[in-house]
PDB file of C-alpha atoms in Angstrom:
ATOM      1  CA  MET A   1      44.571 -12.466 -23.211  1.00 64.00           C
ATOM      2  CA  ASP A   2      43.792 -10.744 -26.377  1.00 84.00           C
ATOM      3  CA  ARG A   3      43.047 -14.049 -28.021  1.00 88.00           C
ATOM      4  CA  ILE A   4      40.141 -14.762 -25.719  1.00 89.00           C
ATOM      5  CA  ILE A   5      38.615 -11.191 -26.212  1.00 91.00           C
ATOM      6  CA  GLU A   6      39.054 -11.724 -29.971  1.00 92.00           C
ATOM      7  CA  LEU A   7      37.033 -14.977 -29.467  1.00 89.00           C
ATOM      8  CA  MET A   8      34.289 -13.286 -27.438  1.00 89.00           C
ATOM      9  CA  LYS A   9      33.888 -10.557 -30.101  1.00 90.00           C
ATOM     10  CA  GLU A  10      33.736 -13.234 -32.727  1.00 88.00           C
ATOM     11  CA  ASN A  11      31.126 -15.047 -30.918  1.00 85.00           C
ATOM     12  CA  GLU A  12      29.166 -11.982 -30.579  1.00 86.00           C
ATOM     13  CA  ARG A  13      29.499 -11.370 -34.060  1.00 86.00           C
ATOM     14  CA  LEU A  14      28.226 -15.038 -35.195  1.00 83.00           C
ATOM     15  CA  PHE A  15      25.423 -14.774 -32.585  1.00 81.00           C
ATOM     16  CA  LEU A  16      24.029 -11.439 -33.750  1.00 80.00           C
ATOM     17  CA  GLU A  17      24.278 -12.419 -37.552  1.00 81.00           C
ATOM     18  CA  HIS A  18      22.778 -15.903 -37.004  1.00 77.00           C
ATOM     19  CA  ALA A  19      20.484 -15.273 -33.791  1.00 71.00           C
ATOM     20  CA  GLU A  20      17.364 -16.229 -35.709  1.00 72.00           C
ATOM     21  CA  GLU A  21      18.703 -19.477 -37.387  1.00 73.00           C
ATOM     22  CA  LEU A  22      20.358 -20.425 -33.993  1.00 68.00           C
ATOM     23  CA  THR A  23      17.541 -19.844 -31.733  1.00 65.00           C
ATOM     24  CA  ASP A  24      14.123 -19.929 -33.935  1.00 65.00           C
ATOM     25  CA  GLU A  25      13.422 -16.754 -32.493  1.00 69.00           C
ATOM     26  CA  GLU A  26      13.835 -13.099 -33.574  1.00 74.00           C
ATOM     27  CA  LEU A  27      16.519 -11.178 -31.759  1.00 73.00           C
ATOM     28  CA  GLU A  28      14.939  -8.022 -30.052  1.00 78.00           C
ATOM     29  CA  GLN A  29      16.773  -4.692 -30.191  1.00 83.00           C
ATOM     30  CA  GLU A  30      16.223  -4.526 -26.798  1.00 85.00           C
ATOM     31  CA  ASP A  31      18.165  -7.715 -26.006  1.00 80.00           C
ATOM     32  CA  ILE A  32      20.986  -6.288 -28.254  1.00 82.00           C
ATOM     33  CA  ASP A  33      21.038  -2.800 -26.571  1.00 88.00           C
ATOM     34  CA  GLU A  34      20.889  -4.754 -22.902  1.00 89.00           C
ATOM     35  CA  TYR A  35      24.085  -6.760 -24.173  1.00 88.00           C
ATOM     36  CA  LEU A  36      26.070  -3.811 -25.446  1.00 89.00           C
ATOM     37  CA  ALA A  37      25.406  -1.823 -22.237  1.00 94.00           C
ATOM     38  CA  ILE A  38      26.830  -4.647 -19.927  1.00 96.00           C
ATOM     39  CA  ARG A  39      30.157  -3.467 -18.503  1.00 97.00           C
ATOM     40  CA  GLY A  40      33.049  -5.543 -17.358  1.00 97.00           C
ATOM     41  CA  ALA A  41      33.655  -6.665 -13.869  1.00 98.00           C
ATOM     42  CA  THR A  42      36.026  -4.686 -11.820  1.00 98.00           C
ATOM     43  CA  GLU A  43      39.257  -6.199 -10.130  1.00 98.00           C
ATOM     44  CA  ARG A  44      37.721  -5.720  -6.867  1.00 98.00           C
ATOM     45  CA  GLU A  45      34.528  -7.744  -8.004  1.00 98.00           C
ATOM     46  CA  LEU A  46      36.818 -10.513  -9.277  1.00 98.00           C
ATOM     47  CA  GLU A  47      38.781 -10.665  -6.057  1.00 98.00           C
ATOM     48  CA  ASP A  48      35.700 -10.649  -3.807  1.00 98.00           C
ATOM     49  CA  PHE A  49      34.305 -13.390  -5.870  1.00 98.00           C
ATOM     50  CA  GLU A  50      37.599 -15.486  -5.469  1.00 98.00           C
ATOM     51  CA  ASN A  51      37.746 -14.592  -1.725  1.00 98.00           C
ATOM     52  CA  GLN A  52      34.202 -15.614  -1.083  1.00 97.00           C
ATOM     53  CA  PHE A  53      34.628 -18.962  -2.592  1.00 97.00           C
ATOM     54  CA  GLN A  54      38.390 -19.614  -1.825  1.00 96.00           C
ATOM     55  CA  ILE A  55      39.331 -20.174  -5.337  1.00 97.00           C
ATOM     56  CA  LYS A  56      41.633 -18.739  -7.975  1.00 97.00           C
ATOM     57  CA  LEU A  57      39.787 -17.833 -11.182  1.00 98.00           C
ATOM     58  CA  PRO A  58      41.893 -18.910 -14.393  1.00 97.00           C
ATOM     59  CA  GLU A  59      43.206 -16.016 -16.291  1.00 97.00           C
ATOM     60  CA  ASP A  60      41.269 -16.482 -19.402  1.00 96.00           C
ATOM     61  CA  PHE A  61      38.040 -16.411 -17.394  1.00 97.00           C
ATOM     62  CA  LYS A  62      39.032 -13.151 -15.744  1.00 97.00           C
ATOM     63  CA  ALA A  63      39.713 -11.701 -19.133  1.00 97.00           C
ATOM     64  CA  VAL A  64      36.276 -12.661 -20.459  1.00 96.00           C
ATOM     65  CA  TYR A  65      34.669 -11.038 -17.325  1.00 97.00           C
ATOM     66  CA  ARG A  66      36.774  -7.948 -17.362  1.00 97.00           C
ATOM     67  CA  TYR A  67      35.351  -7.432 -20.880  1.00 96.00           C
ATOM     68  CA  LYS A  68      31.649  -8.239 -20.087  1.00 96.00           C
ATOM     69  CA  ASN A  69      30.401  -9.450 -16.492  1.00 98.00           C
ATOM     70  CA  GLY A  70      27.700 -11.794 -18.026  1.00 96.00           C
ATOM     71  CA  SER A  71      26.013 -11.588 -21.500  1.00 92.00           C
ATOM     72  CA  GLY A  72      22.202 -10.964 -20.526  1.00 89.00           C
ATOM     73  CA  TRP A  73      20.239 -13.119 -22.709  1.00 84.00           C
ATOM     74  CA  ILE A  74      22.671 -13.287 -25.577  1.00 83.00           C
ATOM     75  CA  SER A  75      24.284 -16.823 -26.109  1.00 83.00           C
ATOM     76  CA  LEU A  76      27.997 -16.898 -26.528  1.00 83.00           C
ATOM     77  CA  ILE A  77      29.167 -20.396 -26.064  1.00 82.00           C
ATOM     78  CA  TRP A  78      27.840 -23.058 -28.391  1.00 79.00           C
ATOM     79  CA  PRO A  79      29.778 -26.468 -27.470  1.00 76.00           C
ATOM     80  CA  ARG A  80      29.186 -29.482 -29.355  1.00 63.00           C
ATOM     81  CA  GLY A  81      28.193 -32.733 -28.246  1.00 58.00           C
ATOM     82  CA  GLU A  82      25.474 -33.849 -25.617  1.00 54.00           C
ATOM     83  CA  THR A  83      24.668 -30.349 -25.381  1.00 57.00           C
ATOM     84  CA  ASP A  84      23.956 -28.777 -28.546  1.00 64.00           C
ATOM     85  CA  CYS A  85      22.533 -25.261 -27.425  1.00 78.00           C
ATOM     86  CA  GLY A  86      23.726 -21.909 -26.522  1.00 84.00           C
ATOM     87  CA  TYR A  87      24.849 -20.815 -23.194  1.00 90.00           C
ATOM     88  CA  ARG A  88      24.489 -17.311 -22.003  1.00 92.00           C
ATOM     89  CA  LEU A  89      27.129 -16.058 -19.540  1.00 95.00           C
ATOM     90  CA  LEU A  90      25.987 -15.450 -16.018  1.00 97.00           C
ATOM     91  CA  SER A  91      27.251 -12.267 -14.213  1.00 98.00           C
ATOM     92  CA  LEU A  92      29.394 -12.713 -11.054  1.00 98.00           C
ATOM     93  CA  GLN A  93      26.266 -11.847  -9.114  1.00 98.00           C
ATOM     94  CA  GLU A  94      24.166 -14.242 -10.638  1.00 97.00           C
ATOM     95  CA  MET A  95      26.946 -16.932 -10.214  1.00 98.00           C
ATOM     96  CA  THR A  96      26.883 -16.286  -6.437  1.00 98.00           C
ATOM     97  CA  GLN A  97      23.124 -16.410  -6.219  1.00 97.00           C
ATOM     98  CA  ILE A  98      22.834 -19.784  -7.871  1.00 97.00           C
ATOM     99  CA  LYS A  99      25.664 -21.143  -5.551  1.00 96.00           C
ATOM    100  CA  THR A 100      23.182 -20.716  -2.818  1.00 96.00           C
ATOM    101  CA  TYR A 101      20.959 -23.418  -4.110  1.00 96.00           C
ATOM    102  CA  PHE A 102      22.801 -25.374  -6.816  1.00 96.00           C
ATOM    103  CA  GLN A 103      26.069 -27.113  -6.696  1.00 96.00           C
ATOM    104  CA  ASN A 104      26.366 -26.067  -3.049  1.00 96.00           C
ATOM    105  CA  GLU A 105      26.885 -29.571  -1.626  1.00 96.00           C
ATOM    106  CA  ASN A 106      28.642 -33.060  -2.505  1.00 96.00           C
ATOM    107  CA  GLN A 107      26.528 -35.745  -3.916  1.00 94.00           C
ATOM    108  CA  GLU A 108      27.703 -38.522  -5.856  1.00 91.00           C
ATOM    109  CA  MET A 109      25.887 -40.079  -8.860  1.00 86.00           C
ATOM    110  CA  ILE A 110      25.503 -43.579  -6.901  1.00 82.00           C
ATOM    111  CA  GLU A 111      23.215 -41.607  -4.683  1.00 85.00           C
ATOM    112  CA  TYR A 112      20.910 -41.386  -7.696  1.00 79.00           C
ATOM    113  CA  PRO A 113      20.513 -44.769  -9.066  1.00 74.00           C
ATOM    114  CA  ASP A 114      17.444 -43.958 -11.001  1.00 73.00           C
ATOM    115  CA  VAL A 115      19.285 -41.218 -12.698  1.00 68.00           C
ATOM    116  CA  LEU A 116      22.340 -42.758 -13.699  1.00 65.00           C
ATOM    117  CA  HIS A 117      21.387 -45.630 -16.288  1.00 62.00           C
ATOM    118  CA  GLU A 118      23.639 -48.236 -17.330  1.00 56.00           C
ATOM    119  CA  ASN A 119      24.616 -46.673 -20.501  1.00 53.00           C
ATOM    120  CA  GLN A 120      25.607 -43.579 -18.896  1.00 61.00           C
ATOM    121  CA  GLN A 121      28.050 -45.586 -16.482  1.00 60.00           C
ATOM    122  CA  LYS A 122      30.010 -46.402 -19.516  1.00 58.00           C
ATOM    123  CA  GLN A 123      30.095 -42.777 -20.488  1.00 70.00           C
ATOM    124  CA  LEU A 124      31.631 -41.418 -17.137  1.00 80.00           C
ATOM    125  CA  ASP A 125      34.501 -39.291 -18.014  1.00 90.00           C
ATOM    126  CA  ALA A 126      37.795 -40.149 -16.137  1.00 92.00           C
ATOM    127  CA  ARG A 127      38.572 -36.263 -15.833  1.00 96.00           C
ATOM    128  CA  ILE A 128      35.406 -35.735 -13.870  1.00 96.00           C
ATOM    129  CA  ARG A 129      34.503 -36.976 -10.262  1.00 94.00           C
ATOM    130  CA  PRO A 130      31.461 -39.307 -10.493  1.00 91.00           C
ATOM    131  CA  TYR A 131      29.283 -36.593  -8.828  1.00 93.00           C
ATOM    132  CA  LEU A 132      25.947 -35.000  -9.894  1.00 92.00           C
ATOM    133  CA  PHE A 133      26.476 -32.201  -7.476  1.00 96.00           C
ATOM    134  CA  CYS A 134      29.656 -30.760  -6.098  1.00 97.00           C
ATOM    135  CA  GLU A 135      30.400 -27.604  -3.857  1.00 97.00           C
ATOM    136  CA  ARG A 136      33.458 -27.152  -5.833  1.00 98.00           C
ATOM    137  CA  TRP A 137      31.801 -26.732  -9.258  1.00 98.00           C
ATOM    138  CA  PHE A 138      30.915 -23.322 -10.211  1.00 98.00           C
ATOM    139  CA  PRO A 139      28.090 -22.675 -12.750  1.00 98.00           C
ATOM    140  CA  PHE A 140      29.079 -19.602 -14.922  1.00 98.00           C
ATOM    141  CA  ALA A 141      26.761 -20.086 -17.914  1.00 96.00           C
ATOM    142  CA  GLU A 142      23.155 -21.595 -18.493  1.00 95.00           C
ATOM    143  CA  TYR A 143      20.802 -22.545 -20.951  1.00 91.00           C
ATOM    144  CA  ALA A 144      16.922 -22.477 -20.101  1.00 87.00           C
ATOM    145  CA  GLY A 145      17.794 -22.855 -16.176  1.00 86.00           C
ATOM    146  CA  SER A 146      18.468 -26.586 -16.613  1.00 88.00           C
ATOM    147  CA  LEU A 147      21.878 -26.801 -18.482  1.00 93.00           C
ATOM    148  CA  TYR A 148      24.955 -25.204 -16.859  1.00 96.00           C
ATOM    149  CA  LEU A 149      28.563 -24.917 -18.087  1.00 96.00           C
ATOM    150  CA  MET A 150      30.798 -25.106 -14.720  1.00 97.00           C
ATOM    151  CA  LEU A 151      34.362 -24.302 -13.877  1.00 98.00           C
ATOM    152  CA  ASP A 152      35.542 -27.624 -12.110  1.00 98.00           C
ATOM    153  CA  TYR A 153      37.677 -27.203  -8.945  1.00 98.00           C
ATOM    154  CA  ALA A 154      37.360 -30.732  -7.940  1.00 97.00           C
ATOM    155  CA  PRO A 155      38.475 -32.748 -10.907  1.00 97.00           C
ATOM    156  CA  ALA A 156      39.166 -36.268 -10.929  1.00 96.00           C
ATOM    157  CA  GLU A 157      42.755 -37.649 -11.193  1.00 93.00           C
ATOM    158  CA  LYS A 158      42.988 -37.380 -15.023  1.00 96.00           C
ATOM    159  CA  GLY A 159      41.468 -33.828 -15.005  1.00 96.00           C
ATOM    160  CA  MET A 160      42.555 -30.361 -14.192  1.00 96.00           C
ATOM    161  CA  ALA A 161      41.425 -27.687 -12.163  1.00 96.00           C
ATOM    162  CA  GLY A 162      39.298 -25.003 -13.975  1.00 96.00           C
ATOM    163  CA  GLN A 163      38.212 -27.322 -16.582  1.00 97.00           C
ATOM    164  CA  ILE A 164      34.858 -26.894 -18.022  1.00 96.00           C
ATOM    165  CA  ILE A 165      32.291 -29.339 -17.390  1.00 96.00           C
ATOM    166  CA  CYS A 166      28.389 -29.344 -18.201  1.00 94.00           C
ATOM    167  CA  TYR A 167      25.438 -30.372 -15.908  1.00 94.00           C
ATOM    168  CA  VAL A 168      22.503 -31.548 -18.108  1.00 90.00           C
ATOM    169  CA  HIS A 169      19.031 -32.163 -16.592  1.00 87.00           C
ATOM    170  CA  ASP A 170      16.454 -34.723 -17.468  1.00 80.00           C
ATOM    171  CA  PRO A 171      18.447 -37.260 -17.644  1.00 79.00           C
ATOM    172  CA  ASP A 172      20.705 -35.694 -15.307  1.00 85.00           C
ATOM    173  CA  PHE A 173      24.479 -36.257 -16.141  1.00 87.00           C
ATOM    174  CA  ILE A 174      27.797 -34.240 -15.946  1.00 92.00           C
ATOM    175  CA  TYR A 175      29.739 -33.921 -19.430  1.00 91.00           C
ATOM    176  CA  TYR A 176      33.295 -32.939 -20.177  1.00 93.00           C
ATOM    177  CA  ILE A 177      33.530 -29.962 -22.436  1.00 93.00           C
ATOM    178  CA  ALA A 178      36.965 -28.282 -22.624  1.00 94.00           C
ATOM    179  CA  PRO A 179      40.364 -27.949 -20.515  1.00 96.00           C
ATOM    180  CA  ASN A 180      39.622 -24.177 -20.158  1.00 95.00           C
ATOM    181  CA  LEU A 181      37.242 -21.397 -21.376  1.00 94.00           C
ATOM    182  CA  THR A 182      39.436 -20.447 -24.227  1.00 92.00           C
ATOM    183  CA  GLU A 183      38.910 -23.799 -25.667  1.00 91.00           C
ATOM    184  CA  ALA A 184      35.228 -23.781 -24.961  1.00 90.00           C
ATOM    185  CA  LEU A 185      34.768 -20.536 -26.855  1.00 87.00           C
ATOM    186  CA  GLN A 186      36.828 -21.846 -29.841  1.00 86.00           C
ATOM    187  CA  LEU A 187      34.214 -24.534 -30.186  1.00 80.00           C
ATOM    188  CA  THR A 188      31.750 -21.882 -31.016  1.00 71.00           C
ATOM    189  CA  GLN A 189      33.712 -20.802 -34.053  1.00 60.00           C
ATOM    190  CA  LYS A 190      32.062 -23.823 -35.995  1.00 54.00           C
ATOM    191  CA  VAL A 191      28.404 -22.617 -35.133  1.00 48.00           C
ATOM    192  CA  PRO A 192      27.455 -21.520 -38.633  1.00 45.00           C
ATOM    193  CA  GLU A 193      28.509 -24.570 -40.540  1.00 51.00           C
ATOM    194  CA  ASP A 194      27.240 -27.028 -37.758  1.00 48.00           C
ATOM    195  CA  PHE A 195      24.087 -25.456 -36.563  1.00 47.00           C
ATOM    196  CA  LEU A 196      22.448 -23.660 -39.671  1.00 43.00           C
TER     197      LEU A 196
END
């Protein structure tokens, strides 16, 4: 699990060096200080989260959260594709709170015909169930309160449990990002070339 911590530290470095170009905002020292003060989750906190939701968190995910239990307002994941923006990691406490009102019930995309346009039907990924909301999806990173990276514990037949998917609002849709958090973090390594 040393590799994923190396990725986290590299993503921290990339963000701190290029924050202004990436976000079009000046990074405040208080945001940096707040991030540096974030401690990792304890084994007990990780176990309590798993027990509460009856899931087994992937090892790479637990390694990241042992390192930092969230990232404050610092964006550490920048996956390419439909969601060209940076995501901040939610703390376990924020994840628990969000599950009370978001991704807390199952609703298939066909229940939202005005949302799922014909061209989006062709984009449905065979690794993801055709849902818009699913109680077995766990948001763990967010951008602007309307885009969420999620752990998927209800994958379609061609998917795998723990894969990373993304909920995008307006137009609402679910996109596949990576098979695991390690690979999602590796996508970020291309940030300076691709975004600047």
